[in-house]
Amino acid sequence: MLKYFRFVTVLAGVSLAMAAALPADAGEYPDRPIKIVVPSGAGGSTDTAARILAVNIYEAIGQPVVVFNKKGASGGIGINYGINVKPDGYILMEGMIGGHVLHPAMNKGAGYTPKDYTPIAMTQMNPNVLVVRDDSPYKSVKDLLAAIKKSPGKLKFSHAGAGSIHFFGIHLLLKVAGLTKEHAIAVPYKGGKRSMAGLLRGEVDFHQTNLVSAIDFIQAGKVRALAVTTKKRLKLLPDVPTYTEVGYPEVDIFGWRGIIGPKGLPKEIVDKWATAIQKTMKRRGWKKLVTRVGDIPRYMGPAEFTKLIDADFKRYRQMAKDLGILVE
Amino acid sequence: MDIDVVLQSFGLISRWQVMLACLVGVIWGMFVGVTPGLTGIMAVVIALPFTFFFEPQTAIALLLGIYVTAIYGGSVTAIMIATPGTPNAAATLLDGYPMACQGKARQALEMALYASVTAGVVSTVVAMTIFPIVATFALRFGAPEIFALIVFSITIIAGVSGDSLIKGFIAAALGFLLATVGQDPIHGSSRFTFGLHELQGGMHILTVLVGLFTIPEIIVRGVEAYRAKVKVTVGEMGPSLTWRQYFRYFPTYMRSSAAGSLIGALPGLGGSPAAFLGYFIAQRFSKHPERFGKGELEGVAGAESGNNAVCGPALVPMMSLGIPGDTTTAVLMGALIVHGLSPGPMLFTNNPQFVYSVFLLLFVCLVMLLVIGYGVVRMARWVVEVPTQILFPVVLIFATFGTYAVRGSMIDVISMFGVGILGFAMRTQGIPAAPFAIAFILGPLFENEFRKSLIISQGSLEIFVSSAISVTFLLLAVASAVATVYLHWRLKGTEGEKMMQA
Amino acid sequence: MEPPFDNGGEEPEGAGDGGVSVAGAPSRRSELPPVGLETITYRGDVIAGAICLITALAGYFIVVPAWVYVPAQFKGTINSPALMPQALFMLMGLFSTVYLLRSIDKYRRSDRQGLAPLSDWALAAGTIGICLAYLGAIYVVGFPVASALCLVAAQYFFGERRWGVILAIAILLPGLLWLFFVKIALIVLPTPMIPFLDFADLVGALEGVFETAAFFFEGGFTA
């Protein structure tokens, strides 16, 4: 009996000690830790971005910020959760183009559109780059498009699932080049990294992905970059032309990440976060980590960010309709 | 392997900070592993932000410690309370839990620990010595090759599972069907979601495993406890594992480690298929295949060698190609990137010392796992002394919290109870749970790789025989299927009669 | 009062042949008679086979057409999302037909042994009932309180009668789990319909007490 009693006492002691260790001051927002939902898996680039922000924003927001993942359905699971929480600013989302814009643009059944959430601020962007294998005969975008035109339905590209940025990027290119989706075959992979492996393995002929996934393979000489989606050439890849240079300025798709709140988030909270993010982005620690993971720091305030998201959504919804890939 | 470089990498890790980080990781990983619902991936994620401020070696030491230990930790709850702490432990449960019920918990736990460490060491040595070869090897496995490998694995597993072949097939069909819930892997259109967004992500593996194994156990033990009307406990941990018992299964560790290493080196398969493959390979080669599933030490050895052999090789495609083998290695990769050590083809060229130091750290973690794990085995005696009528209500609460915690979704809890009732119904009629679980794990891989191959080949089935690797595995699959038929024919009249009966 | 956990001392010796021990009730799980529910009978096989067959048919003809979305261009192709589910239901139909026919045959030729006693099924239904009630309660009163209630119900149902033990576990375990999952693993629990019972408020109150105590302990208003 004594042994048992001691066990219970220890349990009680531990629970009380844990309870006592928790902070509890009531008052102005935020008065308790804030959670950020990442709608993709742990360890991915969106997740890393959220975590880097979370460890750096403490000073600016005054409360610990913690990150948790809810992945699935191209981000749909996490976002459906994130838009339906109480809009008190204690649960926010890490925004990503795939889940917040492309998934609902392609899926009417996604359960949300950009009207259902409140963009707060963009923190970083990541340009995309079109790559082919090193031994591939295509030396430029023109070569590749000519080959696709010549033998429709022969060349294949890899992507990270219908509705991913890899998928839309190539379709956007095909569209502005006056080709249809039947001209090239889309091969789906689980995630961007595996679709890159598909290219390396020779299962597909070309692939468009974000810079960070491709840069190592470009530098190692395993793949060749044909074009980047930025307006100006990148410092990292001075020899690679931009899409504007090769005559397709419309292909300006790029990944972005930022913080997005639920529907009906009060303006004070949006502004508080926007200011805090702006402040945090000046920190050296944040900049160093973000550059290391391959993103380009880029701030965009609530109004501008909302405009970008709305415009993107309209454009990709139209594209999905035109391509016949819109899921009702 | 360049000996000079390996010696240099010793210098990188022989610092007290690194060792401390390893130890903290091992303890934290063990804690999380034995808590149902907290998976290794969550443990790594919780620790990840702290590592942003560490040196790269210290950071990776912490994460590796968690990664290695959580795989073993899951088997403790699988053996003691029929609840896989992590999905990898499901195969360990098949024989480990019956052993615990028979009062041989200690042997099961120790076998799990020693087999884990043995397989971990073997597979890490393999990964380290043939690092460059493994890297190119992994790249040669495309969709048709992986498909062929899965077909081969299925033929290994089918036929030796359960008393009745036809019931096993029905269970497998059900498991595979459950795995098709959610988004279609190719087009993203929804299947069996019944209009619920939460189901778009499909069923989580831990939800299914807990429902399948834990809930029926709670129901049956409930009936038993109600009728017994007294305190019923397992009562004792049983004798310790002897050295002779350990060495007797040495070939088992080697075979199952080989299977686990292969699965680990290929991106995207993960620990659970490795555990099941290790388990069934052990059964295939066993002198007493009929004892499997009823508390056979060799089953625990096979399953645990299989899943722990994944650790070392899984790091190879991650570090050499930048393609993580499973979700946990994806997080490790995220940590490396944050520290400016971008995994990919350049990492080994630019920084071979670091690559080898990671493998050396794995050995350190395994040694610490041995020590900490031994302590956990001793603590497990608390569980066997808790009477059934208290233990299983407590397990029910753990299972529910844990299932919810995996994705923070109530739909998972509902599914867990749904699968639990189904699992109970299956159990009352002897429809085996193992084929259900295996089909749930392998089914999506099978469908995905099959359809992807056909997209790549534009509908031509020739793609499955177009490479040497896939032809080899398909031939092996045929051989294994023939062997199964032979096994049943040979056993007919003795055990065979029972195995074939409906 | 006897020790609740440790009953190693009063182990009945020599209950050798697996039966019920001399001292009355058994105290080791391995010495209990098998639960009747797990005895496989041919009648049960017939029922199970019939259920599987009906499931397979219903799945193939009703569920797949209604709940698998097939984009127009993939209808009938090898790439259709419905292909695998259809094939599986078909296989399942095939297997369960074999299973059913064999079981009917065996049942006819056997001594027609029945199912497990009804009381066993009732007891199993009782546990399932507790599980479902727990699930419902999570929605109404939230995770921690529902868990406490479930622990009380399940322990009582399973035969525990020492209220001290029941209540101690019912209060401490959900509390500890709540602290661990919510405060350390940072899981967000669902908001119950009766939010007052949300554990956050309870612990919040507790925290307040400790805050106040700590405040005075550290020197009151001087700091």
XYZ file of N, CA, C and O in Angstrom, chain B residues 345-410:
264
model
N 24.138 15.753 -53.662
C 25.359 15.202 -54.238
C 26.633 15.906 -53.783
O 27.710 15.323 -53.806
N 26.511 17.171 -53.330
C 27.714 17.909 -52.965
C 28.180 17.630 -51.538
O 29.324 17.908 -51.195
N 27.316 17.109 -50.707
C 27.654 16.980 -49.292
C 28.843 16.058 -49.071
O 29.787 16.393 -48.361
N 28.828 14.897 -49.728
C 29.906 13.944 -49.519
C 31.211 14.454 -50.118
O 32.287 14.254 -49.564
N 31.118 15.135 -51.246
C 32.313 15.687 -51.871
C 32.926 16.773 -51.003
O 34.141 16.799 -50.785
N 32.076 17.675 -50.513
C 32.599 18.821 -49.769
C 32.939 18.489 -48.330
O 33.808 19.103 -47.742
N 32.204 17.558 -47.752
C 32.294 17.381 -46.311
C 32.173 15.915 -45.910
O 31.269 15.537 -45.179
N 33.075 15.068 -46.383
C 32.953 13.636 -46.069
C 33.068 13.356 -44.578
O 32.459 12.425 -44.071
N 33.838 14.192 -43.861
C 33.983 13.982 -42.422
C 32.616 14.031 -41.748
O 32.319 13.251 -40.855
N 31.821 14.980 -42.189
C 30.511 15.110 -41.562
C 29.660 13.871 -41.807
O 29.015 13.353 -40.904
N 29.691 13.386 -43.041
C 28.891 12.213 -43.377
C 29.276 11.039 -42.486
O 28.424 10.365 -41.896
N 30.587 10.810 -42.336
C 31.011 9.685 -41.498
C 30.709 9.945 -40.036
O 30.387 9.019 -39.289
N 30.787 11.207 -39.617
C 30.512 11.483 -38.207
C 29.056 11.153 -37.888
O 28.739 10.732 -36.773
N 28.170 11.307 -38.860
C 26.767 10.955 -38.623
C 26.636 9.460 -38.358
O 25.955 9.033 -37.420
N 27.347 8.667 -39.143
C 27.278 7.219 -38.925
C 27.895 6.832 -37.582
O 27.384 5.973 -36.868
N 29.021 7.477 -37.242
C 29.641 7.172 -35.958
C 28.698 7.517 -34.812
O 28.590 6.786 -33.833
N 27.977 8.635 -34.976
C 27.017 9.023 -33.952
C 25.933 7.970 -33.799
O 25.444 7.726 -32.692
N 25.571 7.348 -34.919
C 24.558 6.295 -34.851
C 25.025 5.177 -33.911
O 24.239 4.679 -33.114
N 26.313 4.816 -34.014
C 26.834 3.775 -33.123
C 26.734 4.231 -31.675
O 26.326 3.463 -30.796
N 27.116 5.482 -31.433
C 27.054 6.002 -30.063
C 25.622 5.904 -29.540
O 25.371 5.429 -28.420
N 24.663 6.306 -30.394
C 23.263 6.275 -29.982
C 22.827 4.852 -29.674
O 22.081 4.615 -28.724
N 23.294 3.901 -30.464
C 22.886 2.515 -30.256
C 23.414 1.986 -28.919
O 22.702 1.281 -28.203
N 24.649 2.380 -28.581
C 25.187 1.939 -27.295
C 24.363 2.535 -26.153
O 23.991 1.845 -25.192
N 24.044 3.819 -26.284
C 23.243 4.453 -25.232
C 21.861 3.823 -25.161
O 21.303 3.650 -24.077
N 21.316 3.467 -26.330
C 20.013 2.816 -26.361
C 20.044 1.517 -25.572
O 19.122 1.196 -24.829
N 21.153 0.814 -25.702
C 21.295 -0.462 -25.003
C 21.184 -0.248 -23.498
O 20.466 -0.966 -22.799
N 21.867 0.807 -23.009
C 21.878 1.069 -21.571
C 20.511 1.539 -21.092
O 19.915 0.978 -20.161
N 20.001 2.574 -21.755
C 18.709 3.151 -21.345
C 17.598 2.109 -21.521
O 16.712 1.971 -20.685
N 17.669 1.381 -22.624
C 16.651 0.373 -22.903
C 16.623 -0.690 -21.817
O 15.557 -1.150 -21.421
N 17.779 -1.043 -21.304
C 17.819 -2.043 -20.251
C 17.091 -1.534 -19.018
O 16.346 -2.266 -18.366
N 17.266 -0.248 -18.743
C 16.545 0.352 -17.618
C 15.042 0.297 -17.834
O 14.281 -0.004 -16.911
N 14.613 0.563 -19.062
C 13.186 0.561 -19.356
C 12.608 -0.845 -19.195
O 11.507 -1.024 -18.682
N 13.386 -1.849 -19.606
C 12.926 -3.232 -19.438
C 12.655 -3.508 -17.961
O 11.663 -4.124 -17.595
N 13.537 -2.999 -17.108
C 13.354 -3.241 -15.677
C 12.122 -2.506 -15.161
O 11.418 -2.997 -14.285
N 11.870 -1.286 -15.710
C 10.713 -0.527 -15.241
C 9.401 -1.128 -15.717
O 8.350 -0.879 -15.132
N 9.467 -1.897 -16.782
C 8.239 -2.436 -17.360
C 7.525 -3.368 -16.396
O 6.359 -3.670 -16.582
N 8.199 -3.799 -15.321
C 7.536 -4.714 -14.402
C 6.364 -4.041 -13.679
O 5.479 -4.711 -13.173
N 6.362 -2.703 -13.639
C 5.206 -2.014 -13.073
C 3.923 -2.421 -13.803
O 2.883 -2.558 -13.214
N 4.047 -2.605 -15.109
C 2.844 -2.849 -15.906
C 2.256 -4.219 -15.584
O 1.044 -4.353 -15.442
N 3.102 -5.239 -15.474
C 2.544 -6.582 -15.293
C 1.879 -6.750 -13.937
O 1.124 -7.688 -13.726
N 2.150 -5.821 -13.020
C 1.531 -5.973 -11.703
C 0.209 -5.247 -11.592
O -0.482 -5.336 -10.591
N -0.145 -4.497 -12.624
C -1.424 -3.787 -12.589
C -2.521 -4.764 -13.000
O -2.426 -5.406 -14.030
N -3.589 -4.895 -12.180
C -4.647 -5.829 -12.537
C -5.376 -5.430 -13.823
O -5.479 -4.242 -14.132
N -5.882 -6.430 -14.519
C -6.564 -6.200 -15.790
C -7.615 -5.104 -15.715
O -7.717 -4.263 -16.598
N -8.418 -5.138 -14.636
C -9.564 -4.219 -14.601
C -9.135 -2.769 -14.447
O -9.928 -1.863 -14.643
N -7.879 -2.544 -14.085
C -7.367 -1.171 -14.062
C -6.547 -0.907 -15.311
O -6.675 0.132 -15.958
N -5.720 -1.895 -15.687
C -4.790 -1.696 -16.807
C -5.532 -1.364 -18.098
O -5.186 -0.402 -18.794
N -6.563 -2.141 -18.434
C -7.140 -1.938 -19.756
C -7.993 -0.679 -19.884
O -7.939 -0.028 -20.934
N -8.729 -0.247 -18.855
C -9.319 1.095 -18.954
C -8.256 2.175 -19.170
O -8.449 3.096 -19.971
N -7.123 2.039 -18.487
C -6.044 3.022 -18.653
C -5.512 2.979 -20.097
O -5.297 4.011 -20.728
N -5.349 1.750 -20.622
C -4.884 1.614 -22.002
C -5.864 2.280 -22.964
O -5.471 2.950 -23.922
N -7.153 2.128 -22.674
C -8.172 2.745 -23.536
C -7.986 4.264 -23.602
O -8.034 4.871 -24.674
N -7.732 4.871 -22.444
C -7.552 6.324 -22.412
C -6.274 6.717 -23.180
O -6.280 7.647 -23.993
N -5.204 5.963 -22.943
C -3.954 6.231 -23.656
C -4.163 6.134 -25.161
O -3.729 6.990 -25.921
N -4.844 5.070 -25.575
C -5.062 4.857 -27.007
C -5.838 6.017 -27.607
O -5.517 6.500 -28.695
N -6.845 6.491 -26.877
C -7.678 7.570 -27.414
C -6.892 8.873 -27.500
O -6.887 9.542 -28.534
N -6.218 9.235 -26.414
C -5.403 10.452 -26.432
C -4.363 10.361 -27.547
O -4.161 11.303 -28.310
N -3.718 9.206 -27.600
C -2.638 9.037 -28.565
C -3.132 9.147 -29.988
O -2.525 9.818 -30.818
N -4.260 8.498 -30.269
C -4.791 8.550 -31.626
C -5.146 9.975 -32.009
O -4.885 10.417 -33.117
N -5.739 10.686 -31.062
C -6.078 12.074 -31.361
C -4.810 12.888 -31.607
O -4.734 13.687 -32.542
N -3.799 12.634 -30.792
C -2.600 13.473 -30.839
C -1.839 13.349 -32.154
O -1.167 14.284 -32.567
N -1.964 12.206 -32.818
C -1.163 12.010 -34.017
C -1.406 13.115 -35.040
O -0.465 13.674 -35.594
N -2.684 13.433 -35.282
C -2.942 14.499 -36.256
C -3.854 15.579 -35.696
O -4.260 16.489 -36.410
N -4.222 15.444 -34.429
C -5.131 16.409 -33.838
C -6.478 16.408 -34.509
O -7.034 17.470 -34.797
N -6.999 15.211 -34.771
C -8.251 15.171 -35.515
C -9.200 14.170 -34.882
O -8.831 13.038 -34.578
N -10.441 14.604 -34.651
C -11.425 13.721 -34.041
C -11.806 12.582 -34.982
O -12.220 11.521 -34.546
